Coordinates of C-alpha atoms in Angstrom, one line a residue:
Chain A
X247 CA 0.0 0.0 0.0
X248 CA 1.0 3.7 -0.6
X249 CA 2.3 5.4 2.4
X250 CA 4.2 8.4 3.4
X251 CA 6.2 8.5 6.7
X252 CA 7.8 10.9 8.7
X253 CA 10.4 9.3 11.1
X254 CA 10.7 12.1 13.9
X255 CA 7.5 12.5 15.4
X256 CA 8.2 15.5 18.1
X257 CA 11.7 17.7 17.6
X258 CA 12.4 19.9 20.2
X259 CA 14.8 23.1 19.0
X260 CA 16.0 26.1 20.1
X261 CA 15.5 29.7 18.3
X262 CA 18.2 29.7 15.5
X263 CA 18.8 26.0 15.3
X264 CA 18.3 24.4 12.0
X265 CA 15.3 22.3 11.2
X266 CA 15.1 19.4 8.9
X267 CA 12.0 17.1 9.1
X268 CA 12.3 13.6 6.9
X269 CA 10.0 12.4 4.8
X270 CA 9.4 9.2 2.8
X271 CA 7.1 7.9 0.3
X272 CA 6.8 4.0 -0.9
X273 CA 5.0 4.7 -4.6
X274 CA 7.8 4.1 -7.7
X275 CA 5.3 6.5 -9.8
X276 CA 4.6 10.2 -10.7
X277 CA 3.6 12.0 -7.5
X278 CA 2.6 15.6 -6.8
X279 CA 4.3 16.3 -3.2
X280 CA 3.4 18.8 -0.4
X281 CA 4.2 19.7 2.7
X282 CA 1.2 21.9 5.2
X283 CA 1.8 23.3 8.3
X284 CA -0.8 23.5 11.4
X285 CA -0.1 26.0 13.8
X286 CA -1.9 25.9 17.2
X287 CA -5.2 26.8 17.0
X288 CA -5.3 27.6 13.5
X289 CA -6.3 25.5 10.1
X290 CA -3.9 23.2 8.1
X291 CA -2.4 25.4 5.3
X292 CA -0.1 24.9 2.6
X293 CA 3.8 25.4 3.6
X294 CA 5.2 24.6 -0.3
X295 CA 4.3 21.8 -2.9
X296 CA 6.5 20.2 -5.6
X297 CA 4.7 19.1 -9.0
X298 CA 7.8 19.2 -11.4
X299 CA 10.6 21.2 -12.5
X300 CA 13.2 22.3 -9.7
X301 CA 13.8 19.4 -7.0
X302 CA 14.4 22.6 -4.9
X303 CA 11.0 23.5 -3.5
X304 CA 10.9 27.3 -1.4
X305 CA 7.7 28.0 0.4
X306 CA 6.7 30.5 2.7
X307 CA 8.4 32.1 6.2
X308 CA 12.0 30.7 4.8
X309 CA 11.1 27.3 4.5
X310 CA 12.4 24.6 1.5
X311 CA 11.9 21.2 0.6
X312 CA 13.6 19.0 -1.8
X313 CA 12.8 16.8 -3.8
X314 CA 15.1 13.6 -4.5
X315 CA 13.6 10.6 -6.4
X316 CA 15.9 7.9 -5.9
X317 CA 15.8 8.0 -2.4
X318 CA 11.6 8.4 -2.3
X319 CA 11.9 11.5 -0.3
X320 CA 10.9 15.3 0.3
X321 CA 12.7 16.7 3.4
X322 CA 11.8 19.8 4.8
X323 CA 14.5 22.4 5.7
X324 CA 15.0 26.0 7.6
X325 CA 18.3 27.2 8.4
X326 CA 17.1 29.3 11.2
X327 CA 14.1 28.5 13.2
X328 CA 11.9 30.9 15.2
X329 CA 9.9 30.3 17.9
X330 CA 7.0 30.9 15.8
X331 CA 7.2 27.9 14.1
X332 CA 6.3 25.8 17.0
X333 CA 3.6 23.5 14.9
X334 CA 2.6 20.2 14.0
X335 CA 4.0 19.6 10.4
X336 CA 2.7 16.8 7.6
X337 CA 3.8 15.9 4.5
X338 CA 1.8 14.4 1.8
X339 CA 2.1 12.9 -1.4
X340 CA -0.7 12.2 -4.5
X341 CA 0.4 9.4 -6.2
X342 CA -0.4 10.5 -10.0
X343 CA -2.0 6.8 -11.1
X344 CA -5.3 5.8 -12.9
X345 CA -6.4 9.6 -12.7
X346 CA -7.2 9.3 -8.8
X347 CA -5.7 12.2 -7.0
X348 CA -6.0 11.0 -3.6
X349 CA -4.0 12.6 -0.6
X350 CA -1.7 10.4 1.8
X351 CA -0.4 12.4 4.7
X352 CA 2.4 11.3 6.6
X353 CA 0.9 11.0 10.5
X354 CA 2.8 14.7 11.2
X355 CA 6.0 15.8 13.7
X356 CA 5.7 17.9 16.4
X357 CA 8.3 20.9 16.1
X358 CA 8.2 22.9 19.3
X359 CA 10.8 25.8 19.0
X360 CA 12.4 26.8 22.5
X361 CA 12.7 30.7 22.6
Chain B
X53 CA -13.3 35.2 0.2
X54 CA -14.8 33.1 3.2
X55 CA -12.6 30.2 4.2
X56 CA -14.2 26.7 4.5
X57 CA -16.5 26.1 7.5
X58 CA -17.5 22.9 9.3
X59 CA -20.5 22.5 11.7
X60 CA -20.2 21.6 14.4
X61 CA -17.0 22.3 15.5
X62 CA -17.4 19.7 18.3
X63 CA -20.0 16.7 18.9
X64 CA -20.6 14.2 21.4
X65 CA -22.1 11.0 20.9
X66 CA -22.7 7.0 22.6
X67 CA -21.7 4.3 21.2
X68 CA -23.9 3.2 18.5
X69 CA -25.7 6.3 17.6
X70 CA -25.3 7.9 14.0
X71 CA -23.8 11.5 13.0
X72 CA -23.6 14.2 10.6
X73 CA -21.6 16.6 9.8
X74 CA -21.3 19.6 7.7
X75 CA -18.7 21.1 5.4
X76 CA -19.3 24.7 3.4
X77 CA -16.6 25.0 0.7
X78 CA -14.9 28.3 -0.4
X79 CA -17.2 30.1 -2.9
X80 CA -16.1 28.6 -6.1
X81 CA -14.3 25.1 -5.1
X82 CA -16.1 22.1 -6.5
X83 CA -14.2 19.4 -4.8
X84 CA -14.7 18.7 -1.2
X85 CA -12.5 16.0 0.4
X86 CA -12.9 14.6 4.3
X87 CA -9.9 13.0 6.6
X88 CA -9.9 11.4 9.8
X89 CA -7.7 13.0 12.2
X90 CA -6.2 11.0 15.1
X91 CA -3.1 11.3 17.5
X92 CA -1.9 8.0 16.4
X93 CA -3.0 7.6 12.4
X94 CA -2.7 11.2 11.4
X95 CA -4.9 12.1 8.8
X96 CA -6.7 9.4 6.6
X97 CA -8.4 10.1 4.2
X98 CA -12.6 9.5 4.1
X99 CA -13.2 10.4 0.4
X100 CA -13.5 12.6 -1.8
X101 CA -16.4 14.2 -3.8
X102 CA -16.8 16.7 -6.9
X103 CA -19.9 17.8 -8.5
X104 CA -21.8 15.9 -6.3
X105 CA -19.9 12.5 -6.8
X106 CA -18.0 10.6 -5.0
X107 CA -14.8 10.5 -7.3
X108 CA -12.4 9.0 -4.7
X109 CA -12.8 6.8 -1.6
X110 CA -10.2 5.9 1.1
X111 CA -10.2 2.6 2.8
X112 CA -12.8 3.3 5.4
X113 CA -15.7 1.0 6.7
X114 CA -19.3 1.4 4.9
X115 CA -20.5 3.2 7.9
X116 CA -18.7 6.5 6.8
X117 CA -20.5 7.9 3.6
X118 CA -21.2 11.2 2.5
X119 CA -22.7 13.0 0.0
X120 CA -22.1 16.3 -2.1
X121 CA -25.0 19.0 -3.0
X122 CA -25.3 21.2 -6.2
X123 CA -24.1 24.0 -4.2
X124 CA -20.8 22.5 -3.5
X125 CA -21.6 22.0 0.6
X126 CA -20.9 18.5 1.6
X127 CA -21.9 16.2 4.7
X128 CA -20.3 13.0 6.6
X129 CA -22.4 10.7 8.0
X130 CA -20.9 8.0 10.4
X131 CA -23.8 5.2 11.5
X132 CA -23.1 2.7 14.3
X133 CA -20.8 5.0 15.7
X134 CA -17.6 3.1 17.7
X135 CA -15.4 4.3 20.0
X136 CA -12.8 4.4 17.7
X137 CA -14.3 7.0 15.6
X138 CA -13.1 9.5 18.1
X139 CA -11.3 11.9 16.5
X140 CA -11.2 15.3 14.5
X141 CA -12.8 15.5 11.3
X142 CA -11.2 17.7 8.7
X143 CA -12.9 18.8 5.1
X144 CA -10.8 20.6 2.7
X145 CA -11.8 22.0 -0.4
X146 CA -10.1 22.7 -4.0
X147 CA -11.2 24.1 -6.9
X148 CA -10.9 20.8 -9.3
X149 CA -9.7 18.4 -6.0
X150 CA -6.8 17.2 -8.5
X151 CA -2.8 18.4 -8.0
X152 CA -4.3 21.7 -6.4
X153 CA -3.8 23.1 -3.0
X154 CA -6.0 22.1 -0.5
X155 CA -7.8 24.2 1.7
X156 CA -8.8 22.8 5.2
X157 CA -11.4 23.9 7.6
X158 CA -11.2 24.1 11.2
X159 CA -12.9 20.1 11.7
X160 CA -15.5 18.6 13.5
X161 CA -14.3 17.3 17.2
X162 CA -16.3 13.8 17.7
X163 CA -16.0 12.4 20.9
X164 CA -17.9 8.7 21.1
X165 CA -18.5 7.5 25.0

């Protein structure tokens, strides 16, 4: 079955530290890749995507993600983290097969930013 | 524009008993997709529905269906409600629900005693 995981499940950094959150996908195909953010309180809302082109993905507040095929993966980067980016963080992937666009999310990591 | 909304925004319920929720997409988005939210599973997805069909379905028991209406709103229906189905309910909307951005609502709580 088609799964995404995400091996660190709570991170603990301090302000300035660099972040990078892991994630894998199992699906040898064509897949449209995202990562959303959920900050506490608020809604789940996009952080960056990946469809095609650049493997080098930049979203919004400084984040990046890239993208590297052979090893089935879409890690998410900040070279300095604030405080303010204490959330929960999930990565999904659509597997482009048979014209189903379904989501699979990754089951999130924790990132609590010490100030 | 007006962001999606979900009623209720929290629900309590005994074992056995059925529920419904509600999801109103942004003005404009056709495709309306529900997940299951839980500590341990993360989000799963429920299915997925786009001018009032279902287009995709996740591997959920028959109990969870849904339907779509001609104005784009959507509901979830969970019969024979189990303790397991605890959890917060999330609906996000797109505009075609393909390779687009989703857009997710603030969920439905469901607590099942």
């Amino acid at each position: 079955a088609q799964s995404v995981s995400q091996h660190n499940h709570h991170v603990i950094l301090s302000e300035a530290a660099s972040l990078e959150l892991g994630c894998n996908y199992s699906y040898g195909g064509t897949v449209n890749l995202f990562w959303y953010v959920q900050y506490p309180g608020q809604h789940l809302q996009l952080l960056l995507k990946y469809f095609s082109g650049d493997p080098l993905v930049k979203g919004i507040k400084g984040f990046e993600a890239e993208f590297i095929k052979s090893k089935f993966s879409f890690n998410l980067r900040k070279p300095s983290v604030q405080w303010s980016d204490t959330a929960e963080y999930f990565c999904a992937v659509i597997p482009q097969a048979s014209g189903t666009y379904k989501y699979i999310f990754g089951t999130g990591t924790r990132l609590k930013v010490l100030a | 524009k007006a962001g999606v909304t979900q009623t209720p925004r929290y629900l309590i319920k005994t074992r056995g008993q059925q529920v419904t929720l509600s999801c109103s997409p942004i003005s404009g988005h056709r495709s309306v997709s529900w997940y299951q939210q839980t500590p341990g599973q993360g989000l799963q997805f429920l299915f997925e529905y786009f001018s009032e069909t279902q287009r995709n379905k996740g591997n959920f028991p028959g109990r969870f269906s849904g339907r779509q209406f001609s104005n784009s709103r959507s509901e979830m229906n969970v019969s024979t409600l189990e303790l397991g189905d605890s959890a917060l309910y999330l609906c996000a909307s797109s505009e075609t629900g393909t390779e687009e951005t989703q857009y997710f609502g603030p969920g439905t709580r469901l607590l099942v005693l």
